[in-house]
């Protein structure tokens, strides 16, 4: 459901936002495997290690405790992406929390990453 909702938004942002196009066009050559490795590491760190480690001590507050550094790690990327990661990081955390796995947020993040690169490069 989340992928269905995000796909038109990503398509619109990739076509209509020059900062997204300038930032992401350079990643087209390594698709999809460099994006796979990159985002697997991100999701393992934020939703695998940080979320579940903090959850033992802080419970549901761990959702925000992993979302804030996740958003901060996006500084330097296009502004619209950085701002969206505050809530996106929480949403990914919630999915990981509910499924007890970082695999599902990883797959969603990988889809989003590949799609935005393809759209920004004008492939789709």
PDB file of N, CA and C in Angstrom, residues 37-119:
ATOM      1  N   UNK A  37      23.062  -2.531  -2.042  1.00  0.00           N
ATOM      2  CA  UNK A  37      24.062  -2.601  -0.970  1.00  0.00           C
ATOM      3  C   UNK A  37      24.002  -1.382  -0.059  1.00  0.00           C
ATOM      4  N   UNK A  38      23.864  -0.220  -0.652  1.00  0.00           N
ATOM      5  CA  UNK A  38      23.798   1.019   0.119  1.00  0.00           C
ATOM      6  C   UNK A  38      22.604   1.002   1.069  1.00  0.00           C
ATOM      7  N   UNK A  39      21.437   0.717   0.553  1.00  0.00           N
ATOM      8  CA  UNK A  39      20.225   0.783   1.369  1.00  0.00           C
ATOM      9  C   UNK A  39      20.096  -0.393   2.325  1.00  0.00           C
ATOM     10  N   UNK A  40      20.688  -1.524   1.989  1.00  0.00           N
ATOM     11  CA  UNK A  40      20.709  -2.637   2.939  1.00  0.00           C
ATOM     12  C   UNK A  40      21.491  -2.226   4.187  1.00  0.00           C
ATOM     13  N   UNK A  41      22.627  -1.583   3.985  1.00  0.00           N
ATOM     14  CA  UNK A  41      23.420  -1.095   5.116  1.00  0.00           C
ATOM     15  C   UNK A  41      22.679  -0.055   5.939  1.00  0.00           C
ATOM     16  N   UNK A  42      22.031   0.890   5.261  1.00  0.00           N
ATOM     17  CA  UNK A  42      21.257   1.926   5.966  1.00  0.00           C
ATOM     18  C   UNK A  42      20.165   1.296   6.810  1.00  0.00           C
ATOM     19  N   UNK A  43      19.400   0.405   6.218  1.00  0.00           N
ATOM     20  CA  UNK A  43      18.277  -0.189   6.944  1.00  0.00           C
ATOM     21  C   UNK A  43      18.746  -1.103   8.066  1.00  0.00           C
ATOM     22  N   UNK A  44      19.838  -1.818   7.838  1.00  0.00           N
ATOM     23  CA  UNK A  44      20.382  -2.639   8.922  1.00  0.00           C
ATOM     24  C   UNK A  44      20.780  -1.756  10.096  1.00  0.00           C
ATOM     25  N   UNK A  45      21.433  -0.636   9.812  1.00  0.00           N
ATOM     26  CA  UNK A  45      21.870   0.267  10.878  1.00  0.00           C
ATOM     27  C   UNK A  45      20.679   0.897  11.599  1.00  0.00           C
ATOM     28  N   UNK A  46      19.815   1.565  10.866  1.00  0.00           N
ATOM     29  CA  UNK A  46      18.747   2.341  11.502  1.00  0.00           C
ATOM     30  C   UNK A  46      17.588   1.480  11.996  1.00  0.00           C
ATOM     31  N   UNK A  47      17.071   0.579  11.157  1.00  0.00           N
ATOM     32  CA  UNK A  47      15.911  -0.210  11.566  1.00  0.00           C
ATOM     33  C   UNK A  47      16.303  -1.538  12.188  1.00  0.00           C
ATOM     34  N   UNK A  48      17.463  -2.045  11.872  1.00  0.00           N
ATOM     35  CA  UNK A  48      17.896  -3.298  12.481  1.00  0.00           C
ATOM     36  C   UNK A  48      18.577  -3.086  13.817  1.00  0.00           C
ATOM     37  N   UNK A  49      19.667  -2.366  13.807  1.00  0.00           N
ATOM     38  CA  UNK A  49      20.485  -2.226  15.013  1.00  0.00           C
ATOM     39  C   UNK A  49      19.959  -1.145  15.958  1.00  0.00           C
ATOM     40  N   UNK A  50      19.835   0.100  15.491  1.00  0.00           N
ATOM     41  CA  UNK A  50      19.436   1.199  16.382  1.00  0.00           C
ATOM     42  C   UNK A  50      18.021   0.987  16.916  1.00  0.00           C
ATOM     43  N   UNK A  51      17.067   0.727  16.044  1.00  0.00           N
ATOM     44  CA  UNK A  51      15.678   0.580  16.488  1.00  0.00           C
ATOM     45  C   UNK A  51      15.527  -0.538  17.513  1.00  0.00           C
ATOM     46  N   UNK A  52      15.994  -1.719  17.177  1.00  0.00           N
ATOM     47  CA  UNK A  52      15.746  -2.855  18.065  1.00  0.00           C
ATOM     48  C   UNK A  52      16.606  -2.814  19.322  1.00  0.00           C
ATOM     49  N   UNK A  53      17.770  -2.188  19.258  1.00  0.00           N
ATOM     50  CA  UNK A  53      18.574  -2.009  20.473  1.00  0.00           C
ATOM     51  C   UNK A  53      17.899  -1.019  21.410  1.00  0.00           C
ATOM     52  N   UNK A  54      17.475   0.127  20.885  1.00  0.00           N
ATOM     53  CA  UNK A  54      16.787   1.128  21.709  1.00  0.00           C
ATOM     54  C   UNK A  54      15.434   0.628  22.203  1.00  0.00           C
ATOM     55  N   UNK A  55      14.769  -0.196  21.418  1.00  0.00           N
ATOM     56  CA  UNK A  55      13.436  -0.676  21.795  1.00  0.00           C
ATOM     57  C   UNK A  55      13.477  -1.481  23.088  1.00  0.00           C
ATOM     58  N   UNK A  56      14.579  -2.173  23.335  1.00  0.00           N
ATOM     59  CA  UNK A  56      14.689  -2.948  24.575  1.00  0.00           C
ATOM     60  C   UNK A  56      14.627  -2.055  25.804  1.00  0.00           C
ATOM     61  N   UNK A  57      15.197  -0.863  25.702  1.00  0.00           N
ATOM     62  CA  UNK A  57      15.247   0.039  26.850  1.00  0.00           C
ATOM     63  C   UNK A  57      14.120   1.073  26.837  1.00  0.00           C
ATOM     64  N   UNK A  58      13.785   1.595  25.659  1.00  0.00           N
ATOM     65  CA  UNK A  58      12.859   2.725  25.570  1.00  0.00           C
ATOM     66  C   UNK A  58      11.483   2.374  25.009  1.00  0.00           C
ATOM     67  N   UNK A  59      11.284   1.164  24.551  1.00  0.00           N
ATOM     68  CA  UNK A  59       9.987   0.773  23.996  1.00  0.00           C
ATOM     69  C   UNK A  59       9.663   1.535  22.721  1.00  0.00           C
ATOM     70  N   UNK A  60       8.407   1.968  22.552  1.00  0.00           N
ATOM     71  CA  UNK A  60       7.982   2.631  21.312  1.00  0.00           C
ATOM     72  C   UNK A  60       8.710   3.947  21.019  1.00  0.00           C
ATOM     73  N   UNK A  61       9.281   4.588  22.032  1.00  0.00           N
ATOM     74  CA  UNK A  61      10.035   5.825  21.782  1.00  0.00           C
ATOM     75  C   UNK A  61      11.235   5.579  20.864  1.00  0.00           C
ATOM     76  N   UNK A  62      11.636   4.322  20.760  1.00  0.00           N
ATOM     77  CA  UNK A  62      12.737   3.970  19.860  1.00  0.00           C
ATOM     78  C   UNK A  62      12.415   4.326  18.417  1.00  0.00           C
ATOM     79  N   UNK A  63      11.123   4.412  18.082  1.00  0.00           N
ATOM     80  CA  UNK A  63      10.748   4.791  16.715  1.00  0.00           C
ATOM     81  C   UNK A  63      11.284   6.175  16.381  1.00  0.00           C
ATOM     82  N   UNK A  64      11.155   7.130  17.309  1.00  0.00           N
ATOM     83  CA  UNK A  64      11.690   8.480  17.077  1.00  0.00           C
ATOM     84  C   UNK A  64      13.201   8.505  17.248  1.00  0.00           C
ATOM     85  N   UNK A  65      13.721   7.696  18.165  1.00  0.00           N
ATOM     86  CA  UNK A  65      15.163   7.690  18.419  1.00  0.00           C
ATOM     87  C   UNK A  65      15.961   7.213  17.205  1.00  0.00           C
ATOM     88  N   UNK A  66      15.370   6.393  16.364  1.00  0.00           N
ATOM     89  CA  UNK A  66      16.058   5.993  15.136  1.00  0.00           C
ATOM     90  C   UNK A  66      15.694   6.902  13.970  1.00  0.00           C
ATOM     91  N   UNK A  67      14.521   7.532  14.012  1.00  0.00           N
ATOM     92  CA  UNK A  67      14.079   8.379  12.898  1.00  0.00           C
ATOM     93  C   UNK A  67      14.866   9.683  12.826  1.00  0.00           C
ATOM     94  N   UNK A  68      15.208  10.251  13.976  1.00  0.00           N
ATOM     95  CA  UNK A  68      15.920  11.538  13.979  1.00  0.00           C
ATOM     96  C   UNK A  68      17.318  11.410  13.371  1.00  0.00           C
ATOM     97  N   UNK A  69      18.172  10.459  13.819  1.00  0.00           N
ATOM     98  CA  UNK A  69      19.480  10.351  13.151  1.00  0.00           C
ATOM     99  C   UNK A  69      19.363   9.936  11.688  1.00  0.00           C
ATOM    100  N   UNK A  70      18.322   9.175  11.355  1.00  0.00           N
ATOM    101  CA  UNK A  70      18.086   8.812   9.960  1.00  0.00           C
ATOM    102  C   UNK A  70      17.848  10.065   9.125  1.00  0.00           C
ATOM    103  N   UNK A  71      17.023  10.980   9.637  1.00  0.00           N
ATOM    104  CA  UNK A  71      16.760  12.239   8.929  1.00  0.00           C
ATOM    105  C   UNK A  71      18.024  13.088   8.853  1.00  0.00           C
ATOM    106  N   UNK A  72      18.771  13.155   9.935  1.00  0.00           N
ATOM    107  CA  UNK A  72      20.013  13.941   9.937  1.00  0.00           C
ATOM    108  C   UNK A  72      21.024  13.391   8.933  1.00  0.00           C
ATOM    109  N   UNK A  73      21.029  12.089   8.738  1.00  0.00           N
ATOM    110  CA  UNK A  73      21.947  11.478   7.775  1.00  0.00           C
ATOM    111  C   UNK A  73      21.598  11.852   6.338  1.00  0.00           C
ATOM    112  N   UNK A  74      20.424  12.409   6.115  1.00  0.00           N
ATOM    113  CA  UNK A  74      20.014  12.836   4.776  1.00  0.00           C
ATOM    114  C   UNK A  74      20.375  14.295   4.480  1.00  0.00           C
ATOM    115  N   UNK A  75      20.974  14.982   5.433  1.00  0.00           N
ATOM    116  CA  UNK A  75      21.387  16.369   5.181  1.00  0.00           C
ATOM    117  C   UNK A  75      22.421  16.364   4.061  1.00  0.00           C
ATOM    118  N   UNK A  76      22.222  17.250   3.109  1.00  0.00           N
ATOM    119  CA  UNK A  76      23.082  17.303   1.928  1.00  0.00           C
ATOM    120  C   UNK A  76      22.394  16.729   0.697  1.00  0.00           C
ATOM    121  N   UNK A  77      21.338  15.988   0.917  1.00  0.00           N
ATOM    122  CA  UNK A  77      20.533  15.498  -0.199  1.00  0.00           C
ATOM    123  C   UNK A  77      19.507  16.580  -0.524  1.00  0.00           C
ATOM    124  N   UNK A  78      18.729  16.431  -1.599  1.00  0.00           N
ATOM    125  CA  UNK A  78      17.719  17.442  -1.918  1.00  0.00           C
ATOM    126  C   UNK A  78      16.805  17.724  -0.722  1.00  0.00           C
ATOM    127  N   UNK A  79      16.461  18.999  -0.553  1.00  0.00           N
ATOM    128  CA  UNK A  79      15.717  19.457   0.627  1.00  0.00           C
ATOM    129  C   UNK A  79      14.410  18.706   0.845  1.00  0.00           C
ATOM    130  N   UNK A  80      13.657  18.493  -0.214  1.00  0.00           N
ATOM    131  CA  UNK A  80      12.366  17.818  -0.067  1.00  0.00           C
ATOM    132  C   UNK A  80      12.562  16.401   0.468  1.00  0.00           C
ATOM    133  N   UNK A  81      13.624  15.758   0.062  1.00  0.00           N
ATOM    134  CA  UNK A  81      13.909  14.407   0.557  1.00  0.00           C
ATOM    135  C   UNK A  81      14.302  14.444   2.028  1.00  0.00           C
ATOM    136  N   UNK A  82      15.172  15.371   2.386  1.00  0.00           N
ATOM    137  CA  UNK A  82      15.613  15.481   3.777  1.00  0.00           C
ATOM    138  C   UNK A  82      14.429  15.724   4.702  1.00  0.00           C
ATOM    139  N   UNK A  83      13.546  16.635   4.329  1.00  0.00           N
ATOM    140  CA  UNK A  83      12.385  16.933   5.168  1.00  0.00           C
ATOM    141  C   UNK A  83      11.430  15.743   5.269  1.00  0.00           C
ATOM    142  N   UNK A  84      11.276  15.013   4.188  1.00  0.00           N
ATOM    143  CA  UNK A  84      10.343  13.876   4.205  1.00  0.00           C
ATOM    144  C   UNK A  84      10.858  12.711   5.033  1.00  0.00           C
ATOM    145  N   UNK A  85      12.158  12.658   5.280  1.00  0.00           N
ATOM    146  CA  UNK A  85      12.707  11.512   6.002  1.00  0.00           C
ATOM    147  C   UNK A  85      12.399  11.528   7.493  1.00  0.00           C
ATOM    148  N   UNK A  86      11.989  12.659   8.023  1.00  0.00           N
ATOM    149  CA  UNK A  86      11.610  12.684   9.437  1.00  0.00           C
ATOM    150  C   UNK A  86      10.428  11.740   9.649  1.00  0.00           C
ATOM    151  N   UNK A  87       9.407  11.882   8.808  1.00  0.00           N
ATOM    152  CA  UNK A  87       8.239  11.018   8.933  1.00  0.00           C
ATOM    153  C   UNK A  87       8.451   9.679   8.232  1.00  0.00           C
ATOM    154  N   UNK A  88       9.216   9.697   7.153  1.00  0.00           N
ATOM    155  CA  UNK A  88       9.520   8.440   6.468  1.00  0.00           C
ATOM    156  C   UNK A  88      10.330   7.503   7.343  1.00  0.00           C
ATOM    157  N   UNK A  89      11.285   8.046   8.082  1.00  0.00           N
ATOM    158  CA  UNK A  89      12.076   7.232   9.002  1.00  0.00           C
ATOM    159  C   UNK A  89      11.221   6.634  10.101  1.00  0.00           C
ATOM    160  N   UNK A  90      10.275   7.426  10.597  1.00  0.00           N
ATOM    161  CA  UNK A  90       9.343   6.913  11.606  1.00  0.00           C
ATOM    162  C   UNK A  90       8.487   5.797  11.007  1.00  0.00           C
ATOM    163  N   UNK A  91       7.981   6.026   9.782  1.00  0.00           N
ATOM    164  CA  UNK A  91       7.134   5.021   9.125  1.00  0.00           C
ATOM    165  C   UNK A  91       7.909   3.731   8.876  1.00  0.00           C
ATOM    166  N   UNK A  92       9.147   3.847   8.392  1.00  0.00           N
ATOM    167  CA  UNK A  92       9.970   2.655   8.194  1.00  0.00           C
ATOM    168  C   UNK A  92      10.212   1.950   9.524  1.00  0.00           C
ATOM    169  N   UNK A  93      10.449   2.731  10.573  1.00  0.00           N
ATOM    170  CA  UNK A  93      10.634   2.152  11.903  1.00  0.00           C
ATOM    171  C   UNK A  93       9.394   1.415  12.374  1.00  0.00           C
ATOM    172  N   UNK A  94       8.237   2.009  12.123  1.00  0.00           N
ATOM    173  CA  UNK A  94       6.981   1.379  12.526  1.00  0.00           C
ATOM    174  C   UNK A  94       6.787   0.049  11.803  1.00  0.00           C
ATOM    175  N   UNK A  95       7.109   0.024  10.510  1.00  0.00           N
ATOM    176  CA  UNK A  95       6.993  -1.220   9.739  1.00  0.00           C
ATOM    177  C   UNK A  95       7.941  -2.276  10.307  1.00  0.00           C
ATOM    178  N   UNK A  96       9.173  -1.883  10.588  1.00  0.00           N
ATOM    179  CA  UNK A  96      10.141  -2.822  11.166  1.00  0.00           C
ATOM    180  C   UNK A  96       9.667  -3.310  12.532  1.00  0.00           C
ATOM    181  N   UNK A  97       9.144  -2.393  13.334  1.00  0.00           N
ATOM    182  CA  UNK A  97       8.642  -2.725  14.672  1.00  0.00           C
ATOM    183  C   UNK A  97       7.515  -3.760  14.585  1.00  0.00           C
ATOM    184  N   UNK A  98       6.570  -3.508  13.682  1.00  0.00           N
ATOM    185  CA  UNK A  98       5.403  -4.395  13.545  1.00  0.00           C
ATOM    186  C   UNK A  98       5.782  -5.764  12.984  1.00  0.00           C
ATOM    187  N   UNK A  99       6.746  -5.791  12.066  1.00  0.00           N
ATOM    188  CA  UNK A  99       7.123  -7.057  11.430  1.00  0.00           C
ATOM    189  C   UNK A  99       8.294  -7.733  12.133  1.00  0.00           C
ATOM    190  N   UNK A 100       8.928  -7.007  13.064  1.00  0.00           N
ATOM    191  CA  UNK A 100      10.105  -7.492  13.790  1.00  0.00           C
ATOM    192  C   UNK A 100      11.263  -7.820  12.844  1.00  0.00           C
ATOM    193  N   UNK A 101      11.357  -7.024  11.769  1.00  0.00           N
ATOM    194  CA  UNK A 101      12.405  -7.241  10.776  1.00  0.00           C
ATOM    195  C   UNK A 101      12.683  -5.940  10.029  1.00  0.00           C
ATOM    196  N   UNK A 102      13.937  -5.726   9.677  1.00  0.00           N
ATOM    197  CA  UNK A 102      14.264  -4.557   8.858  1.00  0.00           C
ATOM    198  C   UNK A 102      14.129  -4.880   7.371  1.00  0.00           C
ATOM    199  N   UNK A 103      13.797  -6.112   7.025  1.00  0.00           N
ATOM    200  CA  UNK A 103      13.703  -6.526   5.628  1.00  0.00           C
ATOM    201  C   UNK A 103      12.647  -5.739   4.855  1.00  0.00           C
ATOM    202  N   UNK A 104      11.468  -5.553   5.421  1.00  0.00           N
ATOM    203  CA  UNK A 104      10.387  -4.867   4.700  1.00  0.00           C
ATOM    204  C   UNK A 104      10.692  -3.386   4.476  1.00  0.00           C
ATOM    205  N   UNK A 105      11.176  -2.655   5.489  1.00  0.00           N
ATOM    206  CA  UNK A 105      11.584  -1.276   5.206  1.00  0.00           C
ATOM    207  C   UNK A 105      12.710  -1.212   4.166  1.00  0.00           C
ATOM    208  N   UNK A 106      13.612  -2.190   4.213  1.00  0.00           N
ATOM    209  CA  UNK A 106      14.685  -2.222   3.216  1.00  0.00           C
ATOM    210  C   UNK A 106      14.116  -2.368   1.809  1.00  0.00           C
ATOM    211  N   UNK A 107      13.203  -3.306   1.616  1.00  0.00           N
ATOM    212  CA  UNK A 107      12.637  -3.515   0.277  1.00  0.00           C
ATOM    213  C   UNK A 107      11.889  -2.281  -0.219  1.00  0.00           C
ATOM    214  N   UNK A 108      11.155  -1.632   0.669  1.00  0.00           N
ATOM    215  CA  UNK A 108      10.443  -0.405   0.294  1.00  0.00           C
ATOM    216  C   UNK A 108      11.441   0.697  -0.042  1.00  0.00           C
ATOM    217  N   UNK A 109      12.461   0.855   0.792  1.00  0.00           N
ATOM    218  CA  UNK A 109      13.479   1.891   0.579  1.00  0.00           C
ATOM    219  C   UNK A 109      14.224   1.632  -0.730  1.00  0.00           C
ATOM    220  N   UNK A 110      14.521   0.369  -1.019  1.00  0.00           N
ATOM    221  CA  UNK A 110      15.207   0.011  -2.262  1.00  0.00           C
ATOM    222  C   UNK A 110      14.334   0.370  -3.462  1.00  0.00           C
ATOM    223  N   UNK A 111      13.057   0.049  -3.410  1.00  0.00           N
ATOM    224  CA  UNK A 111      12.142   0.403  -4.490  1.00  0.00           C
ATOM    225  C   UNK A 111      12.131   1.914  -4.711  1.00  0.00           C
ATOM    226  N   UNK A 112      11.991   2.666  -3.620  1.00  0.00           N
ATOM    227  CA  UNK A 112      11.959   4.129  -3.713  1.00  0.00           C
ATOM    228  C   UNK A 112      13.267   4.647  -4.303  1.00  0.00           C
ATOM    229  N   UNK A 113      14.397   4.127  -3.815  1.00  0.00           N
ATOM    230  CA  UNK A 113      15.703   4.574  -4.304  1.00  0.00           C
ATOM    231  C   UNK A 113      15.893   4.317  -5.788  1.00  0.00           C
ATOM    232  N   UNK A 114      15.577   3.113  -6.222  1.00  0.00           N
ATOM    233  CA  UNK A 114      15.726   2.769  -7.641  1.00  0.00           C
ATOM    234  C   UNK A 114      14.779   3.611  -8.490  1.00  0.00           C
ATOM    235  N   UNK A 115      13.539   3.763  -8.054  1.00  0.00           N
ATOM    236  CA  UNK A 115      12.567   4.537  -8.829  1.00  0.00           C
ATOM    237  C   UNK A 115      12.993   5.994  -8.970  1.00  0.00           C
ATOM    238  N   UNK A 116      13.435   6.617  -7.903  1.00  0.00           N
ATOM    239  CA  UNK A 116      13.809   8.036  -7.999  1.00  0.00           C
ATOM    240  C   UNK A 116      15.022   8.219  -8.913  1.00  0.00           C
ATOM    241  N   UNK A 117      15.948   7.276  -8.892  1.00  0.00           N
ATOM    242  CA  UNK A 117      17.110   7.368  -9.790  1.00  0.00           C
ATOM    243  C   UNK A 117      16.659   7.217 -11.243  1.00  0.00           C
ATOM    244  N   UNK A 118      15.795   6.254 -11.520  1.00  0.00           N
ATOM    245  CA  UNK A 118      15.301   6.055 -12.887  1.00  0.00           C
ATOM    246  C   UNK A 118      14.514   7.263 -13.383  1.00  0.00           C
ATOM    247  N   UNK A 119      13.682   7.828 -12.522  1.00  0.00           N
ATOM    248  CA  UNK A 119      12.885   9.000 -12.902  1.00  0.00           C
ATOM    249  C   UNK A 119      13.792  10.205 -13.108  1.00  0.00           C
TER     250      UNK A 119
END
